[in-house]
Each structure stands twice: as structure tokens, then as C-alpha cells.
mmCIF file of C-alpha atoms in Angstrom:
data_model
loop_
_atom_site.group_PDB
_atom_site.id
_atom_site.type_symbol
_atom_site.label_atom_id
_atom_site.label_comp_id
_atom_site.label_asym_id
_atom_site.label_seq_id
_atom_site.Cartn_x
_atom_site.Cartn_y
_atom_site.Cartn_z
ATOM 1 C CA UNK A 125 -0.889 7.158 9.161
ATOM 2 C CA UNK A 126 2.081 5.399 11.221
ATOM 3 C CA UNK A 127 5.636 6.290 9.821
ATOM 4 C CA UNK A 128 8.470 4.650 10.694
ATOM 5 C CA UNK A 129 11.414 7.178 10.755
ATOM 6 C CA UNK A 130 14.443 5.220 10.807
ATOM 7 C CA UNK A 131 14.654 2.032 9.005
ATOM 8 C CA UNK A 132 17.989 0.204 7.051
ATOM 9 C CA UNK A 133 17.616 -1.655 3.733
ATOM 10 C CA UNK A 134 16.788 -5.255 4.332
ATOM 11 C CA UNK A 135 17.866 -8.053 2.249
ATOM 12 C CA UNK A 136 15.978 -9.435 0.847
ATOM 13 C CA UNK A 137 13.484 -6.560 1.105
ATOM 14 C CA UNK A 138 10.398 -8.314 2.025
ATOM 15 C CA UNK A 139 11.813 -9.399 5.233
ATOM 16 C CA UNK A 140 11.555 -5.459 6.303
ATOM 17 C CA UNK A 141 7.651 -5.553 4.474
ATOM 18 C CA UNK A 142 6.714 -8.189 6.643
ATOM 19 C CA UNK A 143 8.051 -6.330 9.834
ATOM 20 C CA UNK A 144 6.666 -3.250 8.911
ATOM 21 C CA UNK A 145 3.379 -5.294 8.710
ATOM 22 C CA UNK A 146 3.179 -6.417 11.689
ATOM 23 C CA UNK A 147 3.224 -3.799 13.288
ATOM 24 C CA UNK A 148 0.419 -2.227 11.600
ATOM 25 C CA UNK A 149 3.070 0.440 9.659
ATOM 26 C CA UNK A 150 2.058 2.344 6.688
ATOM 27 C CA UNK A 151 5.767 3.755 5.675
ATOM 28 C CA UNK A 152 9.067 3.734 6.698
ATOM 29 C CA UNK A 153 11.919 6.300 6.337
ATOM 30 C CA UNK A 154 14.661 3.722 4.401
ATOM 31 C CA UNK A 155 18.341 4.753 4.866
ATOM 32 C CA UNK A 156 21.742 3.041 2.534
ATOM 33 C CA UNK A 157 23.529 0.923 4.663
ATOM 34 C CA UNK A 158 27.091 -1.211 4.147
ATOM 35 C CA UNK A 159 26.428 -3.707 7.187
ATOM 36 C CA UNK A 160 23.544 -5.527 6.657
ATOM 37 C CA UNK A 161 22.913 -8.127 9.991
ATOM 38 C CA UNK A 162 19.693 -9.857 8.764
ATOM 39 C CA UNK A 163 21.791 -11.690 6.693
ATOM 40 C CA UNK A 164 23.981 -13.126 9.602
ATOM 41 C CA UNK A 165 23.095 -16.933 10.605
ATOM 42 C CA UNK A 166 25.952 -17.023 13.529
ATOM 43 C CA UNK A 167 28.019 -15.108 15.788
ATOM 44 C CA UNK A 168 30.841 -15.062 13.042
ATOM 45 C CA UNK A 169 28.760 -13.979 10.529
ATOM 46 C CA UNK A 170 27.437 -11.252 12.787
ATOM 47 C CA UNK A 171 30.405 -10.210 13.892
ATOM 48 C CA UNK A 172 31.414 -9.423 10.229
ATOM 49 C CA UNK A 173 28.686 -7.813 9.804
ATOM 50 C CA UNK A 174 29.608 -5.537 12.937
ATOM 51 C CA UNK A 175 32.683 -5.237 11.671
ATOM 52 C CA UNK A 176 31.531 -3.226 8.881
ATOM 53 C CA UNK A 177 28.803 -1.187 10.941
ATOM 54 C CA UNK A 178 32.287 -0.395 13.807
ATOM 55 C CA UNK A 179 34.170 1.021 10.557
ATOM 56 C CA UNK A 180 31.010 3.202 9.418
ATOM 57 C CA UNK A 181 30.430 4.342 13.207
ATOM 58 C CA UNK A 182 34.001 5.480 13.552
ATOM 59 C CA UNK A 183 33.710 7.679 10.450
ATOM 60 C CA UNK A 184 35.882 5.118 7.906
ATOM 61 C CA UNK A 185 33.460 6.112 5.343
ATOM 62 C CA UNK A 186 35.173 5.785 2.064
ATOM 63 C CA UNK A 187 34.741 7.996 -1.147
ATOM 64 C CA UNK A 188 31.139 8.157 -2.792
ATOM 65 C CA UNK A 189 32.123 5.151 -4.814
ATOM 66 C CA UNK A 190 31.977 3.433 -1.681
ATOM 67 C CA UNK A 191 28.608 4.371 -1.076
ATOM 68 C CA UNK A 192 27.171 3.817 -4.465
ATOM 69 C CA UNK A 193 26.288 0.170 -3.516
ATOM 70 C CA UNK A 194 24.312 1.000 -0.406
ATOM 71 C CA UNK A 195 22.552 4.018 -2.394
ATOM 72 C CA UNK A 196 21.924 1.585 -5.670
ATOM 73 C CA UNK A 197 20.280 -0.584 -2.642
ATOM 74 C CA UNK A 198 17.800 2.366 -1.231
ATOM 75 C CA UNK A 199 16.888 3.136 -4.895
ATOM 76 C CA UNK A 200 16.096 -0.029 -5.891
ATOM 77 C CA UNK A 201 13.464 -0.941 -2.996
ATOM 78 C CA UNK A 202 11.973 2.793 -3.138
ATOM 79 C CA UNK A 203 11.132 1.927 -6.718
ATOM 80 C CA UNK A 204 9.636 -1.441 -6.462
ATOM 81 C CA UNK A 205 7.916 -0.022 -3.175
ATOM 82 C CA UNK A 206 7.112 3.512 -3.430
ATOM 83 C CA UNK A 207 3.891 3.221 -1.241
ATOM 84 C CA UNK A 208 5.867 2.170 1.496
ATOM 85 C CA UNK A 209 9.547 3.553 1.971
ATOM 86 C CA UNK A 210 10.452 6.958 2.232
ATOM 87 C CA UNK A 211 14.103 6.807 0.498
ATOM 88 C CA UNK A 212 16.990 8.873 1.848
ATOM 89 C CA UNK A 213 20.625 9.093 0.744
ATOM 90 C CA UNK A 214 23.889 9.662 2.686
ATOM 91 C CA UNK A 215 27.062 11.264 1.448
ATOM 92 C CA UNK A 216 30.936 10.943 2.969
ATOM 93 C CA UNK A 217 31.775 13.434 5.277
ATOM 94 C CA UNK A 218 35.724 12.857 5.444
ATOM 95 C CA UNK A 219 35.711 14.566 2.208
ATOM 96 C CA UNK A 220 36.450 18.314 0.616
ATOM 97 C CA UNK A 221 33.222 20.526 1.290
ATOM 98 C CA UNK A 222 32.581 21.232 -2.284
ATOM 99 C CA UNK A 223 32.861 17.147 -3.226
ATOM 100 C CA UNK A 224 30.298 16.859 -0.200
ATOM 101 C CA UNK A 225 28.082 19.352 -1.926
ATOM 102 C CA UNK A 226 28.256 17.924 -5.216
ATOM 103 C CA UNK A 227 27.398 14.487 -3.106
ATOM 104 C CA UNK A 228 24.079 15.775 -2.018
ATOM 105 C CA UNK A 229 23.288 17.401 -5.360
ATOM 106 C CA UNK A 230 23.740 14.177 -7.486
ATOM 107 C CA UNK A 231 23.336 11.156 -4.716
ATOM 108 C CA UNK A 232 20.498 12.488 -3.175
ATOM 109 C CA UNK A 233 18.649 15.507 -5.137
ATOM 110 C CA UNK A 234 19.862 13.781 -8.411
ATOM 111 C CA UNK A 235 17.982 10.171 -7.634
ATOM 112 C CA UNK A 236 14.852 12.062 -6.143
ATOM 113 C CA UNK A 237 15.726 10.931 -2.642
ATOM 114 C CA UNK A 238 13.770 12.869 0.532
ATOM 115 C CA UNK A 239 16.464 13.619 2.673
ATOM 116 C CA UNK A 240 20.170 12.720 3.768
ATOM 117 C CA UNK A 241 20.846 10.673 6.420
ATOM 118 C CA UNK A 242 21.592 8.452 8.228
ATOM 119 C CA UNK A 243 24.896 10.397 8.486
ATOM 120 C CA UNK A 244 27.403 9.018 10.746
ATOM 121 C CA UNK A 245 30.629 11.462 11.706
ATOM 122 C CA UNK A 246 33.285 10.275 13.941
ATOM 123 C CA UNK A 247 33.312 11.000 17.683
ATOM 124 C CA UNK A 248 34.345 14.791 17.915
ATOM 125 C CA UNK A 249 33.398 15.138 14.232
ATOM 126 C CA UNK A 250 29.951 16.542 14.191
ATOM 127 C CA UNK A 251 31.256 19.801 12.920
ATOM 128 C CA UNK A 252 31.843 18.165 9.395
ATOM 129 C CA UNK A 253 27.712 17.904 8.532
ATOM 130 C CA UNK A 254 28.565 21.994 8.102
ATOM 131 C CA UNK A 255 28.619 21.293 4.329
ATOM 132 C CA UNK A 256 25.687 18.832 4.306
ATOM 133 C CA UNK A 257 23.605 21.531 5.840
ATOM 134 C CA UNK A 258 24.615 24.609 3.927
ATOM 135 C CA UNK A 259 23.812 21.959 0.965
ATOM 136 C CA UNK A 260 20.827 20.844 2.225
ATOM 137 C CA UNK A 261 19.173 24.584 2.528
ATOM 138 C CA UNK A 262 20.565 25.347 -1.076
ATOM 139 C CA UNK A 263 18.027 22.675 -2.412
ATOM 140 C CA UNK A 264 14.612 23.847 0.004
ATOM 141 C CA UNK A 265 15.465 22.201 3.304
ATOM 142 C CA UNK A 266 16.299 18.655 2.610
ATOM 143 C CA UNK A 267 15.769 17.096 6.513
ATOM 144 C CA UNK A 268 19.061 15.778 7.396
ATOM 145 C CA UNK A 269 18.938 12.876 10.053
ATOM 146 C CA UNK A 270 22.221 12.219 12.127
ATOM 147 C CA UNK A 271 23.378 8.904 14.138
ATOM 148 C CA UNK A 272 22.932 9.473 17.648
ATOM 149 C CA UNK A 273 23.602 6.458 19.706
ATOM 150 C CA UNK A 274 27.514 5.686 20.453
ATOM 151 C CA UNK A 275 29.781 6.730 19.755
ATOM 152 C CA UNK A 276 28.178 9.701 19.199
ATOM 153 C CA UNK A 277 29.838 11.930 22.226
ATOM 154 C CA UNK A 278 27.545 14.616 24.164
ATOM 155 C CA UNK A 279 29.591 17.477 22.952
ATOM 156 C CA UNK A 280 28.804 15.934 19.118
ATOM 157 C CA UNK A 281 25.173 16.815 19.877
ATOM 158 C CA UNK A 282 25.718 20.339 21.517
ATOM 159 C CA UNK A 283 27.750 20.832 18.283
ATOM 160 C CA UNK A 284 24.922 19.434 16.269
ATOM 161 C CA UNK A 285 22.104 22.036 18.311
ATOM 162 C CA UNK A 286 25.025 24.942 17.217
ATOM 163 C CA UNK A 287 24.908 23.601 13.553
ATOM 164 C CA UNK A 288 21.193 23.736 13.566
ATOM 165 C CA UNK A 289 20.897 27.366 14.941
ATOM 166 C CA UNK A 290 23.281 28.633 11.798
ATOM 167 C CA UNK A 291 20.968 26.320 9.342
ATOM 168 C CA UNK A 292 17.298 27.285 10.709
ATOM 169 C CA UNK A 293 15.388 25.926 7.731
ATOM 170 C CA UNK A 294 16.986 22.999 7.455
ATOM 171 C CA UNK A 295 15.272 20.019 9.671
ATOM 172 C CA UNK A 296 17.920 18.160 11.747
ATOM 173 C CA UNK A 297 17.005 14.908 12.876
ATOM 174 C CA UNK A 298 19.101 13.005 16.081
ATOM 175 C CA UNK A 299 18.582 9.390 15.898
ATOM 176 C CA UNK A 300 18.219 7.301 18.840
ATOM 177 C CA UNK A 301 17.028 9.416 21.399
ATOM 178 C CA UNK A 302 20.828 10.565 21.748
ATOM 179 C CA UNK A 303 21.821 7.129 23.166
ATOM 180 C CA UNK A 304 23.440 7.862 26.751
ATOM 181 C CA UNK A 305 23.044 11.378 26.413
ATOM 182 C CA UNK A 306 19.123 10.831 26.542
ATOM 183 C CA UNK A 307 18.397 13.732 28.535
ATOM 184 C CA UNK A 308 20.988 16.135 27.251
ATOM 185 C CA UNK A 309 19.613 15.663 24.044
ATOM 186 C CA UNK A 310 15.992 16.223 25.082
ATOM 187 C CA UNK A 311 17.176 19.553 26.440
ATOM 188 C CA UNK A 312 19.131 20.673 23.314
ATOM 189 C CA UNK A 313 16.242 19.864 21.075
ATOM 190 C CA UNK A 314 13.983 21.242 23.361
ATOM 191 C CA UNK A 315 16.164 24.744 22.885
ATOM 192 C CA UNK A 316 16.733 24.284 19.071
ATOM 193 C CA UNK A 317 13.818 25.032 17.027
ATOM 194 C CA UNK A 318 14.859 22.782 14.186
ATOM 195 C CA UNK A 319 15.984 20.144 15.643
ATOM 196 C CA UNK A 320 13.693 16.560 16.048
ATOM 197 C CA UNK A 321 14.323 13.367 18.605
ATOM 198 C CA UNK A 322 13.779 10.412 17.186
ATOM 199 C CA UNK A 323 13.109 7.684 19.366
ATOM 200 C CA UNK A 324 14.190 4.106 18.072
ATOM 201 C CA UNK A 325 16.675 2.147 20.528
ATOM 202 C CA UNK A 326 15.431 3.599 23.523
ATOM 203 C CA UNK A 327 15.982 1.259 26.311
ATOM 204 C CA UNK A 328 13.921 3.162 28.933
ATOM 205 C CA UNK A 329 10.316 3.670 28.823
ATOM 206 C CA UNK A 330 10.465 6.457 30.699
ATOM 207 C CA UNK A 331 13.387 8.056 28.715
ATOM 208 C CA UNK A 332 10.467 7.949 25.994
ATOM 209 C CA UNK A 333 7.843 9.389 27.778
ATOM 210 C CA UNK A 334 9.993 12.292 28.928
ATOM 211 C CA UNK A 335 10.764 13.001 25.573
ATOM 212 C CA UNK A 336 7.785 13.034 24.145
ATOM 213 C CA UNK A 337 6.411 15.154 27.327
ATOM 214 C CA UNK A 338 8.986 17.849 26.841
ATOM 215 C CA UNK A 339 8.689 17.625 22.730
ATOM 216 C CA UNK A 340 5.057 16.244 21.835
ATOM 217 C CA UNK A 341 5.511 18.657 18.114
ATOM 218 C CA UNK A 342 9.045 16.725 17.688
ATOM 219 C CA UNK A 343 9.535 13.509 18.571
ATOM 220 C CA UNK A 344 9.380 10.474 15.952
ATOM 221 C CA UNK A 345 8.743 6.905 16.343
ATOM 222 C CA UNK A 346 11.437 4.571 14.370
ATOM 223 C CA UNK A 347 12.621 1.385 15.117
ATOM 224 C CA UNK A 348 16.111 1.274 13.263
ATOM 225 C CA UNK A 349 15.345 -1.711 11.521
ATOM 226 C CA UNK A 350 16.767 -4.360 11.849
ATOM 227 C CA UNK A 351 18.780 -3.539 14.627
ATOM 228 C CA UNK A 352 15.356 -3.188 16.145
ATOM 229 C CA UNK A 353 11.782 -4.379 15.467
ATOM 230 C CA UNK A 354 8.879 -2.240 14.615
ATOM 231 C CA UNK A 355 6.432 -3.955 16.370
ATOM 232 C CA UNK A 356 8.608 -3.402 19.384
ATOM 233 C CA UNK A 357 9.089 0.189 18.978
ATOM 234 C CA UNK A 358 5.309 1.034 18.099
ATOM 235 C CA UNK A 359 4.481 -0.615 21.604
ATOM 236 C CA UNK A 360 7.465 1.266 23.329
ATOM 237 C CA UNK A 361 5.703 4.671 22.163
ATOM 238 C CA UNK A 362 2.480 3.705 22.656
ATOM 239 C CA UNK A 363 3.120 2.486 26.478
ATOM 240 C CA UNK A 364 4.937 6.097 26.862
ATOM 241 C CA UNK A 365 2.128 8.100 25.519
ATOM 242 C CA UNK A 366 -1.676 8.399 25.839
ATOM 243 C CA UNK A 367 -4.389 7.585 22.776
ATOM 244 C CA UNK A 368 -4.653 10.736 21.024
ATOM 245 C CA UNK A 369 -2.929 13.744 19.258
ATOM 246 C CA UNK A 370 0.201 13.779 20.268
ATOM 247 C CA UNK A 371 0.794 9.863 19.863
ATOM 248 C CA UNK A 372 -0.599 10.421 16.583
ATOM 249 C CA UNK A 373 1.582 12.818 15.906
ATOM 250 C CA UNK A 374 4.856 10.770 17.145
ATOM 251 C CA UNK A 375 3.815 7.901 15.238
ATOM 252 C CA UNK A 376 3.307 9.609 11.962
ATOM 253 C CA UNK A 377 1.868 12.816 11.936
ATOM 254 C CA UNK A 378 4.763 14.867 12.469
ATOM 255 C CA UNK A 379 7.026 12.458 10.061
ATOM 256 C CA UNK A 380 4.350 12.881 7.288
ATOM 257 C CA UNK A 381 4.874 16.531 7.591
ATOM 258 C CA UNK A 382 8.721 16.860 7.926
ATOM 259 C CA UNK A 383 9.015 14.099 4.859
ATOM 260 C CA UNK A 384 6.181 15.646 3.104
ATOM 261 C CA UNK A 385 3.728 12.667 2.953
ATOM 262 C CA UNK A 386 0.041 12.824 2.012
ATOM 263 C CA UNK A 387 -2.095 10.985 3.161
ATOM 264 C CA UNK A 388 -3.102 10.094 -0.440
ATOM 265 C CA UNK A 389 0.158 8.497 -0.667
ATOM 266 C CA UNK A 390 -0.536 6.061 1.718
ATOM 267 C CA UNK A 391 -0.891 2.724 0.100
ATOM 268 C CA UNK A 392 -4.371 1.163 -0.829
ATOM 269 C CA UNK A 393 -5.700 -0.469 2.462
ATOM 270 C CA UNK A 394 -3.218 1.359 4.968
ATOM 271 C CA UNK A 395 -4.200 1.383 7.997
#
């Protein structure tokens, strides 16, 4: 089974169904999402688009009205394609601990979402996913997935690796093989039992291999579609790694177990 563990809503959806196909994928993890670049046709249009990703990135999040869109989005294409997306929900952080609670109990829980993510705090602000976490144990250790490419800061993820050793049972995911902080965040993952690399936007091979060398029980192939392309970061793993268990693992195994996938589930004629 090949899960892809970090994917955006695409519009229209079966843009991301024909990627995923490609590259011979059997699921992807599907976060909300306010920018959505696929539908750019110019620089302008892109740039809007960025515009919107910059103000997300820097923490601007809104209220959970704000999100409501981008969560209406994920539920939508989970329900017209459960066999292939794994949906998860994210909540605003700038926001009283109690309303961010509430957030993960009615957003998330309440629309029979898998997990929260992809969360994205401000540089210096990793300390507010505190609530999220004590949230996420309260309803049987939702995995909670975390942006880690810029801005993300390395002191964010040495705050994240603290967060994780107060909230053991709760799996914490750091996205992009920590950006620039690649090897600091192999290291701190490597130390934290519940934390997982995963490896989309990696623009080293060798950054990848290490990774997966040092962490062969918890690293995930994702592509963070559609800033990237599946097909692109299947072969990126599978140039890193050798045929076998652990690539199977990276490319699905140990996704299917953290996001508590069968193989049953898998869709008629999956590969």
C-alpha cells in the first residue's frame, strides 16, 4: 500500500486523482487549505495565491469561521473519495486554549476527520500547539502533523520535540523534512519517541536517505501536493532507499499504521 502523507485539496479534485495515479498511489493524507495554486494560470494569479499561503505561514490564521471553507473543502472530497484520501482538519492557534479545544472536538472529531494538521504557528510560536495536543490525547491520540519548512525556525522544532515529550501518546508529525533545519530535525526525532519526519520538499537526495537511515520506523513519504508532485516524491524515496521493508514502510506501511488504514480499505484494484 503507498500512502501519501501530506497532500492539499485540489480544485477541482480530480486534478490531485490523476496525480496520485500516476504515481502508482493508493491514498493520500488530504489537509484544508486557503491558498489553492493549481488554480493560478500566471505569475499574478500565483502570486495571489502566495499571498494567501505568506498570511497562513506567518500565523494570520483567522477565527474558525475562517477555516470553515477550507474544512467544508476536505469534507467534501473525503466523502466523494473515501478509498483514496485520508481527511484531516486544522484548527486556529492564535486563539483562547479552551476555543482551540472545542476546535478539535467539533472541526475535527465532530466531522470524523483522522487527525489535525497541517498546523501552521508563527515563527517562535510552536509553543501554542500545547492545547492541540493536550486535545488531541483527550480524544485517543489524534496524530497531529505540523508545517516544517520556513518559516518554521530551528528553535520551533526543539520546542515541538519538548511538546512531544509532555504529550507521549500523541503522534507528532514535522512536515518537510524540517526545511533548512534538515539535520537538526533528524536528530530531534531521532531522540523523541513520538515524533515522525515526513519527507515531501526535500531538495537533497541525500538529506532523504539520511533520514530514512537514522529513522527507517518513522519517516513518511508525501509530496505536499500541489506544491509538489507525487510522482516526483515516490522516485525521490525510492532513489534514497533500497527495495524492501523499510521503503515499504516509508511509502505506506508506517502511514497505514499511524492513520489507522487497512489494507481492506484500500480501493478495488490498488496497487
Amino acid at each position: 500500500m503507498i500512502i501519501d502523507a501530506h497532500g492539499h485539496v485540489h480544485d477541482p479534485v480530480g486534478l490531485h486523482l490523476d496525480a496520485l495515479d500516476a504515481a502508482g498511489v493508493d491514498k493520500a493524507v488530504l489537509f484544508p487549505t486557503r491558498p489553492h495554486p493549481e488554480r493560478a494560470a500566471d505569475l499574478p494569479s500565483l502570486r495571489r495565491e502566495f499571498a494567501v499561503l505568506d498570511g497562513a505561514l506567518g500565523g494570520r490564521g483567522g477565527s474558525r469561521e475562517g477555516f470553515a471553507g477550507a474544512l467544508d473543502e476536505v469534507s467534501a472530497a473525503v466523502a466523494a473519495h473515501p478509498d483514496r484520501f485520508i481527511g484531516f482538519g486544522s484548527v486556529p492557534l492564535e486563539q483562547a486554549a479552551d476555543e482551540v479545544e472545542r476546535a478539535v472536538a467539533e472541526d475535527v472529531v465532530g466531522r470524523g476527520l483522522r487527525g489535525i494538521g497541517e498546523l501552521t504557528p508563527a515563527p517562535g510560536r510552536a509553543g501554542l500547539l500545547e492545547p492541540v495536543l493536550r486535545a488531541a490525547a483527550d480524544h485517543g491520540g489524534l496524530p497531529v502533523v505540523v508545517h516544517g519548512f520556513a518559516p518554521t525556525t530551528a528553535d520551533d522544532l526543539r520546542t515541538l520535540a519538548a511538546l512531544s515529550r509532555r504529550h507521549p501518546g500523541v503522534p507528532l508529525v514535522v512536515s518537510q523534512l524540517g526545511g533548512l533545519h534538515w539535520m537538526e530535525a533528524v536528530e530531534l526525532v531521532r531522540d523523541t519517541p513520538g515524533m515522525y519526519l515526513e519527507l515531501s520538499t526535500a531538495f537533497l537526495v541525500l538529506a532523504v536517505r539520511l533520514a530514512v537511515r537514522e529513522l527507517p520506523d518513522r519517516t513518511l513519504f508525501g509530496s505536499d501536493a500541489p506544491y509538489g508532485d507525487p510522482v516526483v516524491a515516490r522516485v525521490m524515496v525510492e532513489r534514497a532507499t533500497v527495495s524492501g521493508e523499510v521503503r515499504d514502510r516509508v511509502l505506506g506501511g508506517t502511514a497505514a499504521e499511524l492513520f489507522g488504514v487497512s489494507r481492506e480499505a484500500v480501493r478495488a484494484g490498488g496497487r
